[in-house]
Coordinates of C-alpha atoms in Angstrom, one line a residue:
M777 CA -0.4 0.1 0.1
Q778 CA 2.6 2.7 0.7
A779 CA 4.3 1.8 -2.2
K780 CA 1.7 2.3 -4.2
D781 CA 0.5 5.7 -2.4
S782 CA 4.3 7.1 -3.4
N783 CA 3.4 7.4 -6.8
P784 CA 2.7 10.5 -7.9
P785 CA -1.5 10.3 -9.4
D786 CA -0.3 12.2 -12.3
G787 CA -3.8 13.6 -12.4
G788 CA -7.3 13.0 -10.8
Y789 CA -7.8 14.9 -7.5
G790 CA -4.3 16.6 -8.6
W791 CA -6.3 18.5 -11.0
V792 CA -8.2 20.3 -7.9
V793 CA -4.8 21.3 -6.2
V794 CA -3.9 22.5 -9.7
V795 CA -6.3 25.1 -9.4
A796 CA -6.2 26.0 -6.1
A797 CA -2.1 26.5 -6.7
F798 CA -3.2 29.0 -9.2
M799 CA -5.8 31.0 -7.2
V800 CA -2.8 31.1 -4.6
M801 CA -0.4 32.4 -6.8
G802 CA -2.7 35.2 -7.8
L803 CA -3.5 35.9 -4.5
T804 CA 0.4 36.1 -3.3
A805 CA 2.3 37.0 -6.1
A806 CA 0.2 38.9 -8.3
V807 CA -1.1 40.7 -5.3
L808 CA 2.7 41.4 -4.8
K809 CA 3.7 42.8 -8.2
T810 CA 0.3 45.5 -8.4
F811 CA 1.5 47.1 -4.8
G812 CA 3.3 50.1 -6.4
L813 CA 0.0 51.4 -6.6
F814 CA -0.1 52.0 -2.8
F815 CA 3.3 53.7 -3.5
V816 CA 2.2 57.5 -4.1
E817 CA -0.8 57.1 -2.3
I818 CA 1.3 56.2 0.9
Q819 CA 3.8 58.1 0.0
Q820 CA 1.9 61.7 0.3
H821 CA -0.5 60.2 3.2
F822 CA 3.3 60.2 5.4
D823 CA 4.6 63.3 3.2
E824 CA 7.9 60.6 3.3
L825 CA 10.7 60.1 0.5
A826 CA 10.0 57.4 -2.3
S827 CA 13.2 56.0 -1.0
T828 CA 11.9 55.6 2.8
T829 CA 8.4 53.9 0.9
S830 CA 10.3 52.0 -1.0
W831 CA 11.6 50.2 2.6
I832 CA 7.5 48.1 2.6
T833 CA 8.1 46.5 -0.7
S834 CA 11.6 45.4 0.3
V835 CA 11.3 44.1 3.5
T836 CA 8.1 42.0 1.6
I837 CA 10.3 40.8 -0.6
A838 CA 12.9 39.7 1.6
I839 CA 10.6 38.3 3.8
F840 CA 9.0 36.7 1.4
H841 CA 12.3 35.1 0.3
L842 CA 13.6 34.3 3.8
G843 CA 10.6 32.1 4.6
A844 CA 10.6 29.8 2.1
P845 CA 13.4 27.7 3.6
V846 CA 11.2 27.9 6.9
A847 CA 7.8 27.0 5.2
S848 CA 9.6 24.1 3.4
S849 CA 10.7 22.8 7.1
L850 CA 7.3 23.2 8.2
C851 CA 5.7 20.9 5.2
V852 CA 7.6 18.3 6.0
R853 CA 7.2 18.1 9.3
Y854 CA 3.3 19.1 9.7
T855 CA 1.5 19.4 5.9
H856 CA 1.3 21.7 2.8
R857 CA -2.2 22.0 3.4
A858 CA -1.8 23.7 7.3
V859 CA 0.9 25.8 6.1
V860 CA -0.6 27.5 3.3
I861 CA -4.4 27.8 5.8
T862 CA -1.2 29.9 8.4
G863 CA 0.2 31.6 5.3
G864 CA -3.8 32.9 3.9
L865 CA -4.0 34.1 8.1
L866 CA -1.0 36.1 7.9
A867 CA -1.5 37.3 4.6
F868 CA -4.7 38.7 5.9
S869 CA -3.4 39.9 9.0
G870 CA -0.9 42.0 7.1
M871 CA -2.9 43.9 4.9
A872 CA -6.1 44.1 7.6
L873 CA -3.1 46.0 10.4
G874 CA -2.1 47.8 7.7
F875 CA -5.6 49.6 6.6
L876 CA -5.0 51.4 10.1
G877 CA -1.7 53.2 8.7
L878 CA -0.4 54.4 11.9
N879 CA 3.2 55.3 10.6
M880 CA 5.3 54.2 8.2
V881 CA 7.1 51.8 10.6
W882 CA 3.4 50.2 10.9
M883 CA 3.8 49.4 7.3
Y884 CA 7.0 48.2 7.3
A885 CA 5.4 45.7 9.9
T886 CA 2.3 45.2 8.9
T887 CA 1.7 45.2 4.9
G888 CA 6.0 44.7 5.1
F889 CA 6.6 41.7 7.5
L890 CA 3.6 40.2 8.2
Q891 CA 2.0 40.3 4.4
G892 CA 5.6 38.6 2.8
L893 CA 5.3 36.4 5.2
G894 CA 1.8 35.5 4.2
I895 CA 3.2 35.2 0.6
S896 CA 6.2 32.9 1.7
F897 CA 4.2 30.3 3.9
S898 CA 1.4 30.8 0.7
W899 CA 3.2 30.4 -2.4
T900 CA 6.0 28.0 -0.9
P901 CA 3.9 25.5 0.1
A902 CA 1.6 25.4 -2.9
I903 CA 4.0 25.3 -5.9
S904 CA 5.8 22.1 -3.7
I905 CA 2.4 20.3 -3.3
V906 CA 1.6 20.4 -6.6
S907 CA 5.6 18.2 -7.6
H908 CA 4.1 15.7 -4.8
Y909 CA 0.6 15.1 -7.0
F910 CA 2.1 15.0 -10.4
S911 CA 5.2 13.5 -11.9
K912 CA 5.1 13.2 -15.6
K913 CA 2.7 15.7 -16.6
R914 CA 4.8 17.8 -13.4
A915 CA 5.8 20.4 -16.2
L916 CA 2.7 21.4 -17.6
A917 CA 1.1 21.5 -13.8
N918 CA 3.3 23.3 -12.5
A919 CA 3.4 26.0 -15.7
I920 CA -0.5 26.0 -15.3
A921 CA 0.3 27.0 -11.6
S922 CA 2.4 29.4 -12.1
A923 CA 0.3 31.5 -14.6
G924 CA -2.2 32.6 -11.7
E925 CA 0.7 34.9 -11.1
C926 CA 0.2 36.4 -15.0
A927 CA -3.7 35.9 -15.3
F928 CA -4.3 37.7 -11.2
A929 CA -2.0 40.3 -12.4
F930 CA -4.2 41.2 -15.9
T931 CA -6.7 42.2 -13.9
F932 CA -6.0 43.4 -9.9
G933 CA -3.9 46.7 -12.0
P934 CA -7.0 48.2 -13.1
F935 CA -9.7 46.8 -9.7
F936 CA -6.8 47.6 -7.6
Q937 CA -7.0 51.3 -8.9
W938 CA -10.7 51.4 -8.9
L939 CA -10.7 50.4 -5.4
I940 CA -8.5 53.0 -4.5
S941 CA -11.0 55.7 -6.0
Q942 CA -13.5 54.7 -4.0
Y943 CA -12.7 53.5 -0.5
G944 CA -9.0 55.1 -0.7
W945 CA -5.6 53.1 0.3
K946 CA -6.4 52.2 3.5
G947 CA -10.0 51.1 2.6
T948 CA -8.1 49.2 -0.3
L949 CA -5.4 47.2 1.3
L950 CA -8.4 45.7 3.9
I951 CA -10.2 44.6 1.2
I952 CA -7.5 43.0 0.4
G953 CA -6.7 41.2 3.4
G954 CA -10.3 40.3 2.7
I955 CA -10.0 38.4 -0.9
Q956 CA -6.8 37.5 0.8
L957 CA -8.5 34.7 3.1
N958 CA -9.7 32.9 0.1
I959 CA -5.9 31.2 0.3
C960 CA -7.6 29.5 3.4
V961 CA -9.9 27.8 1.7
C962 CA -7.1 27.3 -1.2
G963 CA -5.4 25.3 1.6
I964 CA -7.6 23.4 2.4
L965 CA -8.5 21.9 -1.0
M966 CA -4.6 20.5 -0.8
R967 CA -5.6 17.7 0.5
P968 CA -2.1 16.4 1.5
L969 CA -1.4 12.5 0.1
A970 CA -1.2 9.4 2.6
S971 CA 2.0 10.8 3.7
S972 CA 4.9 12.6 2.1
C973 CA 6.0 11.2 -0.8
L974 CA 9.8 11.0 0.6
L975 CA 8.3 9.6 3.6
E976 CA 6.6 6.8 1.9
A977 CA 9.5 6.1 -0.8
S978 CA 12.0 6.0 2.4
H979 CA 9.6 3.0 4.1
S980 CA 8.5 1.4 1.0
E981 CA 12.6 1.1 -0.1
I982 CA 13.2 -0.3 3.4
E983 CA 10.7 -3.0 2.8
T984 CA 12.1 -4.3 0.5
P985 CA 13.4 -7.8 0.4
P986 CA 16.8 -8.5 1.8
G987 CA 17.6 -11.3 -0.5
N988 CA 19.6 -8.4 -2.9
G989 CA 20.5 -6.2 -0.3
A990 CA 18.5 -3.3 -1.4
S991 CA 18.0 -2.5 2.0
R992 CA 21.5 -1.6 2.4
T993 CA 21.9 0.2 -0.4
D994 CA 18.1 2.3 -0.6
K995 CA 19.3 3.6 3.4
E996 CA 22.4 4.5 2.2
D997 CA 20.8 6.3 -0.6
K998 CA 18.5 7.9 1.8
S999 CA 20.6 9.3 3.9
P1000 CA 22.7 11.9 1.4
V1001 CA 18.7 13.1 0.8
T1002 CA 18.7 14.5 4.8
H1003 CA 22.1 15.6 3.8
K1004 CA 20.7 16.9 1.0
T1005 CA 18.3 19.4 2.5
F1006 CA 21.1 21.1 4.2
N1007 CA 24.1 21.1 1.9
W1008 CA 25.8 24.7 3.0
M1009 CA 28.8 23.3 1.0
L1010 CA 27.9 24.9 -2.1
V1011 CA 28.5 28.0 -1.1
R1012 CA 32.5 26.8 -2.0
Q1013 CA 31.5 25.7 -5.4
P1014 CA 32.8 28.8 -7.9
Q1015 CA 29.8 28.2 -10.5
F1016 CA 27.1 28.6 -7.5
V1017 CA 28.3 31.2 -5.9
L1018 CA 28.9 33.2 -9.8
Y1019 CA 25.4 32.6 -10.4
A1020 CA 23.8 33.1 -6.8
I1021 CA 26.0 36.4 -7.2
F1022 CA 23.6 36.8 -10.7
G1023 CA 20.5 36.0 -8.6
I1024 CA 21.9 38.5 -5.8
L1025 CA 22.2 41.6 -8.4
A1026 CA 18.6 40.5 -10.7
A1027 CA 17.1 40.5 -8.1
M1028 CA 17.7 44.6 -7.1
S1029 CA 16.8 45.6 -10.3
F1030 CA 13.8 43.1 -10.7
F1031 CA 11.4 44.6 -8.5
V1032 CA 12.2 48.0 -9.3
P1033 CA 10.1 48.8 -12.1
P1034 CA 6.9 47.1 -11.5
L1035 CA 7.5 49.6 -8.4
F1036 CA 8.2 53.2 -10.2
L1037 CA 6.3 52.2 -13.4
V1038 CA 3.6 54.0 -12.2
P1039 CA 4.8 57.1 -10.5
L1040 CA 6.7 57.3 -13.8
S1041 CA 3.6 57.5 -15.4
Y1042 CA 1.6 60.2 -13.0
S1043 CA 5.3 62.5 -13.4
M1044 CA 4.3 62.2 -17.3
G1045 CA 0.7 63.2 -16.7
I1046 CA -1.1 60.1 -18.0
D1047 CA -4.2 59.7 -16.9
E1048 CA -4.4 57.0 -13.5
S1049 CA -7.3 54.8 -16.2
W1050 CA -4.3 54.2 -18.5
T1051 CA -2.0 53.6 -16.1
A1052 CA -4.0 51.0 -14.5
S1053 CA -3.4 49.5 -17.9
L1054 CA 0.7 49.4 -17.5
L1055 CA 0.2 47.1 -15.3
S1056 CA -2.1 44.8 -17.3
I1057 CA 0.1 45.1 -20.2
L1058 CA 3.4 43.7 -18.5
A1059 CA 1.4 41.1 -16.7
V1060 CA -0.4 39.5 -20.8
V1061 CA 3.3 40.0 -22.0
D1062 CA 4.9 38.4 -18.9
F1063 CA 2.1 35.0 -19.1
A1064 CA 3.2 34.5 -23.2
G1065 CA 7.1 35.2 -22.6
R1066 CA 6.7 32.3 -20.2
L1067 CA 5.7 30.0 -22.6
L1068 CA 7.4 30.9 -25.4
C1069 CA 10.6 30.9 -23.7
G1070 CA 9.5 27.2 -21.7
W1071 CA 7.9 25.8 -24.9
Y1072 CA 11.7 27.2 -27.3
A1073 CA 13.9 25.6 -24.2
N1074 CA 12.0 22.3 -23.9
L1075 CA 13.5 21.9 -28.0
H1076 CA 17.6 22.4 -26.7
V1077 CA 17.8 24.2 -29.5
T1078 CA 20.0 26.3 -27.1
K1079 CA 22.0 25.9 -24.2
T1080 CA 20.1 27.6 -21.0
V1081 CA 22.7 29.8 -19.7
H1082 CA 22.9 31.2 -23.2
L1083 CA 18.5 31.9 -23.6
L1084 CA 19.6 33.7 -20.4
T1085 CA 21.6 35.7 -20.8
M1086 CA 20.2 37.0 -23.8
T1087 CA 16.5 37.3 -22.3
I1088 CA 19.1 39.6 -19.4
T1089 CA 20.3 41.5 -22.1
L1090 CA 17.3 42.1 -23.8
I1091 CA 15.9 43.3 -20.2
S1092 CA 18.5 45.7 -19.9
T1093 CA 18.4 46.9 -22.9
S1094 CA 14.3 47.8 -22.8
L1095 CA 14.9 49.5 -19.1
M1096 CA 17.3 51.6 -20.5
L1097 CA 14.5 52.7 -23.1
L1098 CA 11.8 52.6 -21.3
P1099 CA 12.9 55.9 -19.7
L1100 CA 13.0 57.6 -23.1
A1101 CA 8.8 57.3 -23.2
N1102 CA 6.9 60.6 -23.9
N1103 CA 3.5 59.8 -24.0
Y1104 CA 0.8 56.8 -23.2
L1105 CA 1.8 54.2 -26.1
S1106 CA 5.7 54.4 -25.8
L1107 CA 5.3 53.8 -22.7
A1108 CA 3.5 51.0 -22.7
I1109 CA 5.3 49.4 -26.3
F1110 CA 8.9 49.1 -24.1
T1111 CA 6.2 48.6 -20.8
G1112 CA 5.5 45.3 -23.4
F1113 CA 9.1 45.0 -24.0
Y1114 CA 10.7 44.8 -20.6
G1115 CA 7.3 42.3 -19.2
F1116 CA 7.8 39.8 -22.4
F1117 CA 11.7 39.4 -21.8
F1118 CA 10.8 39.0 -18.3
G1119 CA 8.5 36.2 -19.0
T1120 CA 11.2 34.4 -20.6
T1121 CA 13.9 34.8 -17.6
V1122 CA 11.5 33.0 -15.0
A1123 CA 10.8 30.2 -17.5
V1124 CA 14.0 29.7 -17.6
H1125 CA 16.4 30.9 -14.2
I1126 CA 15.6 27.8 -12.4
T1127 CA 16.5 25.4 -15.2
V1128 CA 19.7 26.5 -15.3
L1129 CA 20.1 26.6 -11.8
A1130 CA 19.8 22.3 -11.8
D1131 CA 22.4 22.5 -14.7
V1132 CA 24.9 24.2 -12.7
V1133 CA 24.5 22.1 -9.6
G1134 CA 23.1 18.8 -10.9
M1135 CA 19.8 17.3 -9.8
P1136 CA 21.1 15.9 -6.8
D1137 CA 22.2 19.3 -4.7
F1138 CA 19.2 21.0 -6.7
D1139 CA 16.5 21.1 -4.0
S1140 CA 19.5 22.7 -1.3
A1141 CA 20.8 24.9 -3.8
L1142 CA 17.5 26.8 -4.5
G1143 CA 16.6 26.9 -0.9
L1144 CA 20.5 28.7 -0.6
F1145 CA 19.5 30.8 -4.0
M1146 CA 16.4 32.1 -2.6
L1147 CA 18.3 32.7 1.0
I1148 CA 21.0 35.0 -1.2
R1149 CA 18.5 36.0 -3.3
S1150 CA 17.2 37.8 -0.8
T1151 CA 19.3 40.7 0.1
G1152 CA 19.3 41.8 -3.6
G1153 CA 15.6 42.9 -3.6
F1154 CA 16.0 43.9 0.2
V1155 CA 18.9 46.6 -1.2
G1156 CA 17.1 47.2 -4.8
P1157 CA 13.9 49.1 -4.3
P1158 CA 15.7 51.2 -1.5
L1159 CA 18.9 52.5 -3.3
A1160 CA 16.6 52.5 -6.4
G1161 CA 13.7 55.1 -4.6
L1162 CA 17.5 57.0 -3.6
I1163 CA 19.2 57.5 -6.9
V1164 CA 15.1 58.6 -7.8
D1165 CA 15.3 61.4 -5.1
M1166 CA 19.1 62.6 -5.7
A1167 CA 18.1 62.5 -9.6
G1168 CA 14.2 64.5 -9.2
D1169 CA 12.6 62.5 -11.9
Y1170 CA 11.8 58.6 -11.6
R1171 CA 14.0 57.7 -14.6
A1172 CA 16.9 57.4 -12.4
G1173 CA 16.0 54.3 -11.0
F1174 CA 15.0 52.4 -14.4
Y1175 CA 18.4 53.0 -14.9
M1176 CA 20.1 52.0 -12.5
A1177 CA 17.6 48.5 -12.8
G1178 CA 19.1 48.2 -16.4
A1179 CA 23.0 49.3 -15.8
T1180 CA 22.8 46.2 -12.6
L1181 CA 21.5 43.8 -15.6
V1182 CA 24.2 44.6 -17.6
L1183 CA 26.3 43.6 -14.3
S1184 CA 25.0 41.0 -13.7
A1185 CA 25.0 39.4 -17.2
G1186 CA 28.5 39.6 -16.7
F1187 CA 28.5 37.2 -14.0
L1188 CA 26.0 34.9 -16.8
V1189 CA 29.3 34.4 -19.3
T1190 CA 32.0 34.3 -16.3
L1191 CA 29.6 31.3 -15.5
D1192 CA 29.5 29.6 -18.6
Q1193 CA 33.2 30.3 -19.4
L1194 CA 33.8 28.3 -16.1
Q1195 CA 31.3 25.9 -17.4
Q1196 CA 33.3 25.4 -20.8
R1197 CA 36.3 24.7 -19.1
K1198 CA 35.7 21.9 -17.1
E1199 CA 33.7 20.5 -19.9
R1200 CA 36.7 21.1 -21.6
G1201 CA 39.2 19.8 -19.0
S1202 CA 37.0 16.6 -18.0
Q1203 CA 37.1 15.6 -22.2
T1204 CA 40.9 16.0 -21.9
N1205 CA 41.2 13.9 -19.2
T1206 CA 39.1 10.8 -20.7
K1207 CA 40.8 11.1 -23.8
P1208 CA 43.9 9.6 -23.1
E1209 CA 42.6 6.6 -21.2
K1210 CA 40.6 5.7 -24.3
S1211 CA 43.9 6.6 -26.8
T1212 CA 46.5 4.8 -25.0
L1213 CA 44.7 1.7 -25.3
P1214 CA 45.2 0.3 -29.0
Y1215 CA 48.8 1.6 -28.6
P1216 CA 50.3 -2.2 -26.7
S1217 CA 48.4 -4.0 -29.5
L1218 CA 50.6 -2.0 -32.3
H1219 CA 52.9 -2.3 -29.9
L1220 CA 53.3 -6.3 -29.9
L1221 CA 52.2 -6.4 -33.8
K1222 CA 55.4 -4.5 -34.3
L1223 CA 57.0 -7.0 -32.6
Q1224 CA 55.3 -9.8 -34.3

C-alpha cells in the first residue's frame, strides 16, 4: 500500500490541487507585483521620501525569500495544507492591520513583514504540493499553477485602481486582505497524500526484501537526501557562487520597474485609468514570455545559460529605453518589451540553476539561492528610491535597474566560460585513457 501511495497520481484530484495553487499564485505574487499602485498614495499620506516608502516593498520581498526555507521545513513536519492556511491568515493580518496606517514603521511591520511571511507560507507549499501530485505531467501542472500570477495581475491592476478611487488606499488594503482569506480555502483543497512522498518512498525502500541487499543500499541512498537538504557546502562551489551573485543583482533590478512604473506615468501626466492598464499589459506579455520561452527551452536548441544571458541583455536594453518614452503609447510599448523578456527570464532561470549544481543538489541549491537572492530584493528598491530622490526623476530608477542587469549578465558569461573550461578539462582527462588502449596492441604487432 505504501509503495502505491508513494507514486504521484498524475491527475485526478491533482488537478483540483493545481487550480488551488493557481489561485494561491494570484492571491500572493500578483498582489505583490501590483503593490506599486499604493506607492504614491502611501508616500503622500505620510509625506515621506521615495526611498523611505520603498522599504515596504523591500521588507515584503526579503521576508518572502527568507521565509521560503522555513515554510518548506514546516511542510515536512506538518502538511502543505496547514502551512498554506497559516500563510493565508498571515497575509490577511498584514493587510488588515495595515488598514490602520499608524506610521511608516507600522507599515513595515504589517504590509511588509506580515504580508511577506504570509506570501512565503502560501506560495512555497503551493508550488511544492503540485510536484507531489504529478510526475510525468509535472512540467505542465507547474506551468498552469504559476500562470495564476500573470492572470491575476492582469485583472488586479485596474481593479485595485478602482478600489483606491472608491475607498482610499486604507480601505483597499482591508478589502484585499479579505480577498486573501481565500488562500485558506485553497489550502483546505490541498488534500495531502497518504503521507509525504519522500517518507513513503523511504518506507517502501526499507521494506524491500533483503535478499538482494537492496535494503542496505536504499538506506545509504536515503541518508544523502537528508544531507542534501542542508548542503551548505554549495557556497564553496565557484559556479554556484557566480550564479548566486547573478541572482542578487537580478533581484535588485526585477522589483524596481513594477514599483516605479506607476509613479513614472503619473509624472508624465498620464491619466490614472490608463496607468493601471500598464500593469495589465505587463501581466499579459509576461505570461506570453513564460510560455514561449519554456516551449523553446524544451527544444534544447540553445544552451539554457546562453538563453538566459540573452534574455537578461534584452531586459536591460528595454529598461534603458523605457525612460525615453514621452507618451502613453511609447511607455506601453517599452513596458511590453520589458514584461515579455522578464517572462522569458523567469521561465529558464531555475532550469539554469539545476544545470549548474545538478539535480542531486538542486533542493538545497534552490533554498540557498532564495536566501542569497533575498539580499538583492531587500536592497534594490530602497537604492533605486535613493537614486530617484537624488535625481528628482523616476527615470533614474529604471536606468539603475538596467545597469545592474548588464552587470549581472557579466557573471553569467563568466559562469558559462567556467562551465566550458570544466567540460574541456573532463574531456581531456578521458581522452588519454581511451587513446592509450590501442597502442600496446600495435606495439605487439610490430614485435611480431
